[in-house]
């Protein structure tokens, strides 16, 4: 049962939504009775997501770093629901590596998926939103885009880029478009679980003022609020949701 009446029936695209934060966000918007289409590049995970949340409108195989696949994905969205009201551009990857060991191929891959992917999806979405002079674009950045974190130079650079892209788009398309970058801190998703041992997790938790990771549902709730008409004056911001970690 949702709490934001105005999200009912809204056409929402969420990228990287077969897992983690994106999946929890898709579930939340389905609860809000929105028409939710998810993009992911993992067919098995997409099938699983669709089985778990049968009220999803569709799950499309889209690699967000491919201009052709992104364009085809949005054309399919047009066919399915006739356009888009809210984009949640969320797909991203990270690799933990000391700076001097990062190969150029890795640097390029991280930037291509995390930053180029957000550019490609935002451009497709905003072209459509411009026709209706209304829309919301939300990016998943990270607290790593706000401050330095060792061993993630490429990831941090991509996330900082997203934040400035969000601020710039907010200025370019105000007053009819709202654009924000959500900056989660440590969130308990497969991305974290695969990169951290329990020992590392405990050490991280001890450093967070709230003494724990975020649950993906907590990030999803923030996306729902920001997409709703309860946040009409919030735009051009990088908003941390990190248990006080960057305070
Ligand atoms: P996750 O690994 O659980 O989910 C990411 C999803 O994106 C997966 O389903 C994956 O298949 C998909 N994906 C990856 N590359 C893709 C591509 N090129 N095209 C389409 N789909 C693709 O990760 P999580 O943790 O849910 O991360 C989601 C976003 O949140 C990412 O942008 C990440 O950088 C960001 N984030 C995560 C934090 C965390 O602690 N988990 C903290 C701050 C930000």
CSV table of C-alpha atoms and ligand atoms in Angstrom, one decimal:
chain,number,residue,atom,x,y,z
A,1,UNK,CA,0.0,0.0,0.0
A,2,UNK,CA,1.6,3.3,-1.1
A,3,UNK,CA,1.4,6.7,0.5
A,4,UNK,CA,1.9,9.0,-2.4
A,5,UNK,CA,-1.4,9.3,-4.3
A,6,UNK,CA,0.1,11.2,-7.2
A,7,UNK,CA,2.5,8.4,-8.1
A,8,UNK,CA,-0.4,6.1,-9.0
A,9,UNK,CA,-0.3,5.4,-12.8
A,10,UNK,CA,2.9,7.3,-13.3
A,11,UNK,CA,5.3,5.8,-15.9
A,12,UNK,CA,8.6,5.0,-14.2
A,13,UNK,CA,11.8,3.6,-15.7
A,14,UNK,CA,14.4,2.2,-13.2
A,15,UNK,CA,17.7,1.0,-14.5
A,16,UNK,CA,19.8,-1.7,-12.8
A,17,UNK,CA,16.6,-2.7,-11.1
A,18,UNK,CA,16.9,-6.5,-11.1
A,19,UNK,CA,18.9,-6.4,-7.9
A,20,UNK,CA,19.7,-4.3,-4.8
A,21,UNK,CA,18.7,-0.7,-4.5
A,22,UNK,CA,17.0,-0.6,-8.0
A,23,UNK,CA,15.0,-3.7,-7.2
A,24,UNK,CA,13.8,-2.4,-3.8
A,25,UNK,CA,12.9,0.9,-5.6
A,26,UNK,CA,10.9,-1.0,-8.3
A,27,UNK,CA,9.0,-2.9,-5.5
A,28,UNK,CA,8.3,0.4,-3.8
A,29,UNK,CA,6.9,2.1,-6.9
A,30,UNK,CA,4.8,-0.9,-7.6
A,31,UNK,CA,3.3,-0.5,-4.1
A,32,UNK,CA,2.6,3.1,-5.1
A,33,UNK,CA,0.7,1.6,-8.0
A,34,UNK,CA,2.9,3.2,-10.6
A,35,UNK,CA,3.6,1.6,-14.0
A,36,UNK,CA,7.1,0.4,-13.5
A,37,UNK,CA,9.5,-0.8,-16.2
A,38,UNK,CA,12.9,-2.0,-15.2
A,39,UNK,CA,16.1,-2.2,-17.3
A,40,UNK,CA,18.9,-4.5,-16.5
A,41,UNK,CA,21.6,-6.4,-18.5
A,42,UNK,CA,21.2,-9.6,-16.5
A,43,UNK,CA,18.4,-11.7,-18.0
A,44,UNK,CA,18.4,-14.3,-15.2
A,45,UNK,CA,18.0,-11.6,-12.6
A,46,UNK,CA,15.3,-9.8,-14.6
A,47,UNK,CA,13.3,-13.1,-14.8
A,48,UNK,CA,13.7,-13.5,-11.1
A,49,UNK,CA,12.6,-9.9,-10.4
A,50,UNK,CA,9.5,-10.3,-12.7
A,51,UNK,CA,8.6,-13.6,-10.8
A,52,UNK,CA,8.9,-11.9,-7.4
A,53,UNK,CA,7.0,-8.7,-8.5
A,54,UNK,CA,4.4,-9.8,-11.1
A,55,UNK,CA,2.9,-6.3,-11.1
A,56,UNK,CA,6.0,-4.9,-12.8
A,57,UNK,CA,4.9,-3.7,-16.2
A,58,UNK,CA,8.0,-5.1,-17.9
A,59,UNK,CA,11.6,-6.1,-17.5
A,60,UNK,CA,13.8,-5.1,-20.4
A,61,UNK,CA,17.3,-6.4,-21.3
A,62,UNK,CA,19.2,-3.1,-21.7
A,63,UNK,CA,22.9,-2.5,-21.2
A,64,UNK,CA,22.8,1.2,-20.2
A,65,UNK,CA,26.3,1.8,-21.6
A,66,UNK,CA,25.1,0.9,-25.1
A,67,UNK,CA,23.6,3.9,-27.0
A,68,UNK,CA,21.7,1.5,-29.3
A,69,UNK,CA,20.3,-0.6,-26.5
A,70,UNK,CA,19.2,2.4,-24.5
A,71,UNK,CA,17.4,3.9,-27.5
A,72,UNK,CA,15.7,0.6,-28.2
A,73,UNK,CA,14.7,0.3,-24.6
A,74,UNK,CA,13.1,3.7,-24.5
A,75,UNK,CA,11.3,2.9,-27.8
A,76,UNK,CA,9.9,-0.2,-26.1
A,77,UNK,CA,8.8,1.9,-23.1
A,78,UNK,CA,6.9,4.2,-25.6
A,79,UNK,CA,5.2,1.2,-27.1
A,80,UNK,CA,4.3,-0.3,-23.6
A,81,UNK,CA,3.1,2.8,-21.7
A,82,UNK,CA,3.3,5.7,-24.2
A,83,UNK,CA,6.2,7.7,-22.5
A,84,UNK,CA,7.9,8.3,-19.2
A,85,UNK,CA,7.2,10.5,-16.2
A,86,UNK,CA,10.1,9.5,-13.8
A,87,UNK,CA,13.5,8.1,-14.6
A,88,UNK,CA,15.5,6.5,-11.8
A,89,UNK,CA,19.0,6.1,-13.4
A,90,UNK,CA,20.6,3.6,-11.0
A,91,UNK,CA,22.7,1.0,-12.8
A,92,UNK,CA,26.3,1.0,-11.6
A,93,UNK,CA,29.2,-1.2,-10.8
A,94,UNK,CA,32.3,-0.9,-8.7
A,95,UNK,CA,35.7,-2.7,-8.4
A,96,UNK,CA,37.8,-2.2,-5.3
A,97,UNK,CA,41.4,-1.7,-6.4
A,98,UNK,CA,44.5,0.4,-5.4
A,99,UNK,CA,44.9,3.3,-7.8
A,100,UNK,CA,48.2,2.0,-9.3
A,101,UNK,CA,46.7,-1.3,-10.2
A,102,UNK,CA,43.7,0.1,-12.1
A,103,UNK,CA,44.1,-0.8,-15.7
A,104,UNK,CA,42.9,1.7,-18.3
A,105,UNK,CA,40.3,-0.9,-19.5
A,106,UNK,CA,38.8,-1.0,-16.0
A,107,UNK,CA,38.8,2.8,-15.7
A,108,UNK,CA,37.0,3.1,-19.0
A,109,UNK,CA,34.5,0.4,-18.2
A,110,UNK,CA,33.5,1.9,-14.9
A,111,UNK,CA,33.1,5.4,-16.4
A,112,UNK,CA,31.2,4.0,-19.4
A,113,UNK,CA,28.7,2.1,-17.3
A,114,UNK,CA,28.3,4.5,-14.3
A,115,UNK,CA,28.5,7.8,-16.0
A,116,UNK,CA,27.9,7.4,-19.8
A,117,UNK,CA,25.0,5.1,-19.0
A,118,UNK,CA,23.4,7.8,-16.9
A,119,UNK,CA,23.9,10.4,-19.7
A,120,UNK,CA,22.4,8.1,-22.3
A,121,UNK,CA,19.3,7.2,-20.2
A,122,UNK,CA,18.8,10.8,-19.1
A,123,UNK,CA,19.0,12.1,-22.7
A,124,UNK,CA,16.4,9.6,-23.9
A,125,UNK,CA,14.1,10.4,-20.9
A,126,UNK,CA,14.4,14.2,-21.0
A,127,UNK,CA,13.7,14.3,-24.8
A,128,UNK,CA,10.3,12.6,-24.0
A,129,UNK,CA,9.6,14.7,-20.8
A,130,UNK,CA,10.3,17.9,-22.7
A,131,UNK,CA,7.3,17.3,-24.9
A,132,UNK,CA,5.0,17.1,-21.9
A,133,UNK,CA,6.9,19.8,-20.0
A,134,UNK,CA,6.9,17.7,-16.9
A,135,UNK,CA,9.2,15.1,-15.4
A,136,UNK,CA,11.5,13.9,-12.6
A,137,UNK,CA,15.0,12.5,-13.1
A,138,UNK,CA,16.8,10.9,-10.2
A,139,UNK,CA,20.3,9.5,-10.3
A,140,UNK,CA,21.9,7.1,-7.9
A,141,UNK,CA,25.2,8.7,-7.2
A,142,UNK,CA,27.0,7.9,-3.9
A,143,UNK,CA,28.6,9.5,-0.9
A,144,UNK,CA,31.8,8.4,-2.8
A,145,UNK,CA,30.9,11.3,-5.2
A,146,UNK,CA,31.0,13.7,-2.3
A,147,UNK,CA,34.2,12.9,-0.6
A,148,UNK,CA,37.3,10.8,-1.2
A,149,UNK,CA,37.3,7.0,-0.5
A,150,UNK,CA,40.5,5.1,-1.1
A,151,UNK,CA,40.5,2.1,-3.5
A,152,UNK,CA,37.6,3.4,-5.6
A,153,UNK,CA,39.2,6.2,-7.7
A,154,UNK,CA,37.4,5.3,-10.9
A,155,UNK,CA,34.1,4.7,-9.1
A,156,UNK,CA,34.4,8.0,-7.1
A,157,UNK,CA,35.1,10.0,-10.3
A,158,UNK,CA,32.1,8.5,-12.0
A,159,UNK,CA,29.8,9.4,-9.0
A,160,UNK,CA,31.2,12.9,-8.7
A,161,UNK,CA,30.4,13.3,-12.5
A,162,UNK,CA,26.8,12.2,-11.9
A,163,UNK,CA,26.3,14.8,-9.2
A,164,UNK,CA,27.5,17.7,-11.5
A,165,UNK,CA,25.4,16.3,-14.4
A,166,UNK,CA,22.3,16.3,-12.1
A,167,UNK,CA,23.0,19.9,-11.0
A,168,UNK,CA,23.5,21.1,-14.5
A,169,UNK,CA,20.4,19.4,-15.9
A,170,UNK,CA,18.4,20.8,-13.1
A,171,UNK,CA,19.4,24.3,-14.1
A,172,UNK,CA,19.0,23.7,-17.9
A,173,UNK,CA,15.5,22.3,-17.6
A,174,UNK,CA,13.9,24.2,-14.7
A,175,UNK,CA,11.1,24.9,-13.9
A,176,UNK,CA,9.4,21.9,-15.5
A,177,UNK,CA,11.9,19.2,-14.8
A,178,UNK,CA,13.3,18.3,-11.3
A,179,UNK,CA,16.7,16.5,-11.2
A,180,UNK,CA,18.5,15.2,-8.1
A,181,UNK,CA,21.4,12.9,-7.3
A,182,UNK,CA,20.7,10.6,-4.4
A,183,UNK,CA,23.9,9.7,-2.5
A,184,UNK,CA,23.6,6.5,-0.5
A,185,UNK,CA,26.2,5.5,2.0
A,186,UNK,CA,26.9,1.8,2.7
A,187,UNK,CA,23.8,-0.1,1.7
A,188,UNK,CA,23.3,-3.8,2.2
A,189,UNK,CA,23.0,-5.1,-1.4
A,190,UNK,CA,24.8,-7.8,-3.4
A,191,UNK,CA,27.3,-5.1,-4.5
A,192,UNK,CA,28.4,-4.7,-0.9
A,193,UNK,CA,28.1,-8.4,0.0
A,194,UNK,CA,30.4,-9.5,-2.8
A,195,UNK,CA,33.1,-6.9,-2.0
A,196,UNK,CA,33.2,-7.0,1.8
A,197,UNK,CA,33.9,-9.8,4.3
A,198,UNK,CA,31.9,-9.9,7.5
A,199,UNK,CA,34.9,-8.5,9.4
A,200,UNK,CA,35.2,-5.6,7.0
A,201,UNK,CA,31.4,-5.0,7.4
A,202,UNK,CA,31.7,-4.9,11.2
A,203,UNK,CA,34.5,-2.4,11.0
A,204,UNK,CA,32.5,-0.2,8.5
A,205,UNK,CA,29.4,-0.4,10.7
A,206,UNK,CA,31.4,0.8,13.8
A,207,UNK,CA,32.4,3.9,11.8
A,208,UNK,CA,28.9,4.8,10.8
A,209,UNK,CA,27.0,7.1,13.3
A,210,UNK,CA,23.9,4.9,12.9
A,211,UNK,CA,26.1,1.8,13.4
A,212,UNK,CA,24.7,-0.1,10.5
A,213,UNK,CA,24.3,-0.3,6.7
A,214,UNK,CA,21.2,1.2,5.1
A,215,UNK,CA,18.5,-1.3,3.9
A,216,UNK,CA,17.8,-0.9,0.2
A,217,UNK,CA,14.2,-0.2,1.2
A,218,UNK,CA,15.3,3.0,3.0
A,219,UNK,CA,16.9,4.3,-0.2
A,220,UNK,CA,13.8,3.3,-2.1
A,221,UNK,CA,11.6,5.3,0.3
A,222,UNK,CA,13.7,8.4,-0.4
A,223,UNK,CA,13.3,7.9,-4.2
A,224,UNK,CA,9.5,7.6,-3.8
A,225,UNK,CA,9.4,10.8,-1.8
A,226,UNK,CA,11.6,12.7,-4.2
A,227,UNK,CA,9.6,11.5,-7.2
A,228,UNK,CA,6.3,12.5,-5.5
A,229,UNK,CA,4.6,15.9,-5.4
A,230,UNK,CA,5.7,16.1,-1.7
A,231,UNK,CA,9.1,17.3,-3.0
A,232,UNK,CA,8.1,20.0,-5.5
A,233,UNK,CA,10.8,22.4,-4.5
A,234,UNK,CA,13.8,20.0,-4.3
A,235,UNK,CA,16.0,20.1,-7.4
A,236,UNK,CA,19.6,20.3,-8.3
A,237,UNK,CA,20.8,18.7,-5.1
A,238,UNK,CA,23.1,15.9,-4.1
A,239,UNK,CA,21.3,14.4,-1.2
A,240,UNK,CA,23.2,12.0,1.1
A,241,UNK,CA,21.3,9.2,2.8
A,242,UNK,CA,24.1,7.7,4.8
A,243,UNK,CA,23.3,7.3,8.5
A,244,UNK,CA,25.3,10.4,9.2
A,245,UNK,CA,28.5,9.1,7.6
A,246,UNK,CA,29.4,12.3,5.8
A,247,UNK,CA,28.3,14.6,8.6
B,1,LIG,P1,23.7,-4.3,-7.3
B,1,LIG,O1,24.9,-4.9,-7.9
B,1,LIG,O2,22.9,-5.1,-6.3
B,1,LIG,O3,22.6,-4.0,-8.5
B,1,LIG,C1,23.1,-3.3,-9.6
B,1,LIG,C2,22.2,-3.8,-10.8
B,1,LIG,O4,22.6,-3.1,-11.9
B,1,LIG,C3,22.4,-5.3,-11.1
B,1,LIG,O5,21.2,-5.9,-11.3
B,1,LIG,C4,23.2,-5.3,-12.4
B,1,LIG,O6,22.9,-6.4,-13.2
B,1,LIG,C5,22.8,-3.9,-13.0
B,1,LIG,N1,23.7,-3.4,-14.0
B,1,LIG,C6,25.0,-3.2,-13.8
B,1,LIG,N2,25.6,-2.7,-14.9
B,1,LIG,C7,24.6,-2.6,-15.8
B,1,LIG,C8,24.5,-2.1,-17.2
B,1,LIG,N3,25.6,-1.8,-17.8
B,1,LIG,N4,23.3,-2.1,-17.8
B,1,LIG,C9,22.2,-2.5,-17.1
B,1,LIG,N5,22.2,-3.0,-15.8
B,1,LIG,C10,23.4,-3.0,-15.2
B,1,LIG,O7,24.1,-2.9,-6.8
B,1,LIG,P2,23.5,-1.8,-5.8
B,1,LIG,O8,24.2,-1.8,-4.6
B,1,LIG,O9,22.0,-2.0,-5.7
B,1,LIG,O10,23.8,-0.5,-6.6
B,1,LIG,C11,22.9,0.3,-7.3
B,1,LIG,C12,23.4,1.6,-7.4
B,1,LIG,O11,23.7,2.2,-6.1
B,1,LIG,C13,24.8,1.7,-8.2
B,1,LIG,O12,24.8,2.8,-9.0
B,1,LIG,C14,25.8,1.9,-7.0
B,1,LIG,O13,26.9,2.5,-7.4
B,1,LIG,C15,25.0,2.7,-6.1
B,1,LIG,N6,25.4,2.7,-4.7
B,1,LIG,C16,25.4,1.6,-4.0
B,1,LIG,C17,25.9,1.6,-2.6
B,1,LIG,C18,25.9,0.4,-1.8
B,1,LIG,O14,26.5,0.4,-0.7
B,1,LIG,N7,25.4,-0.7,-2.2
B,1,LIG,C19,26.3,2.9,-2.0
B,1,LIG,C20,26.2,4.0,-2.9
B,1,LIG,C21,25.8,3.9,-4.1
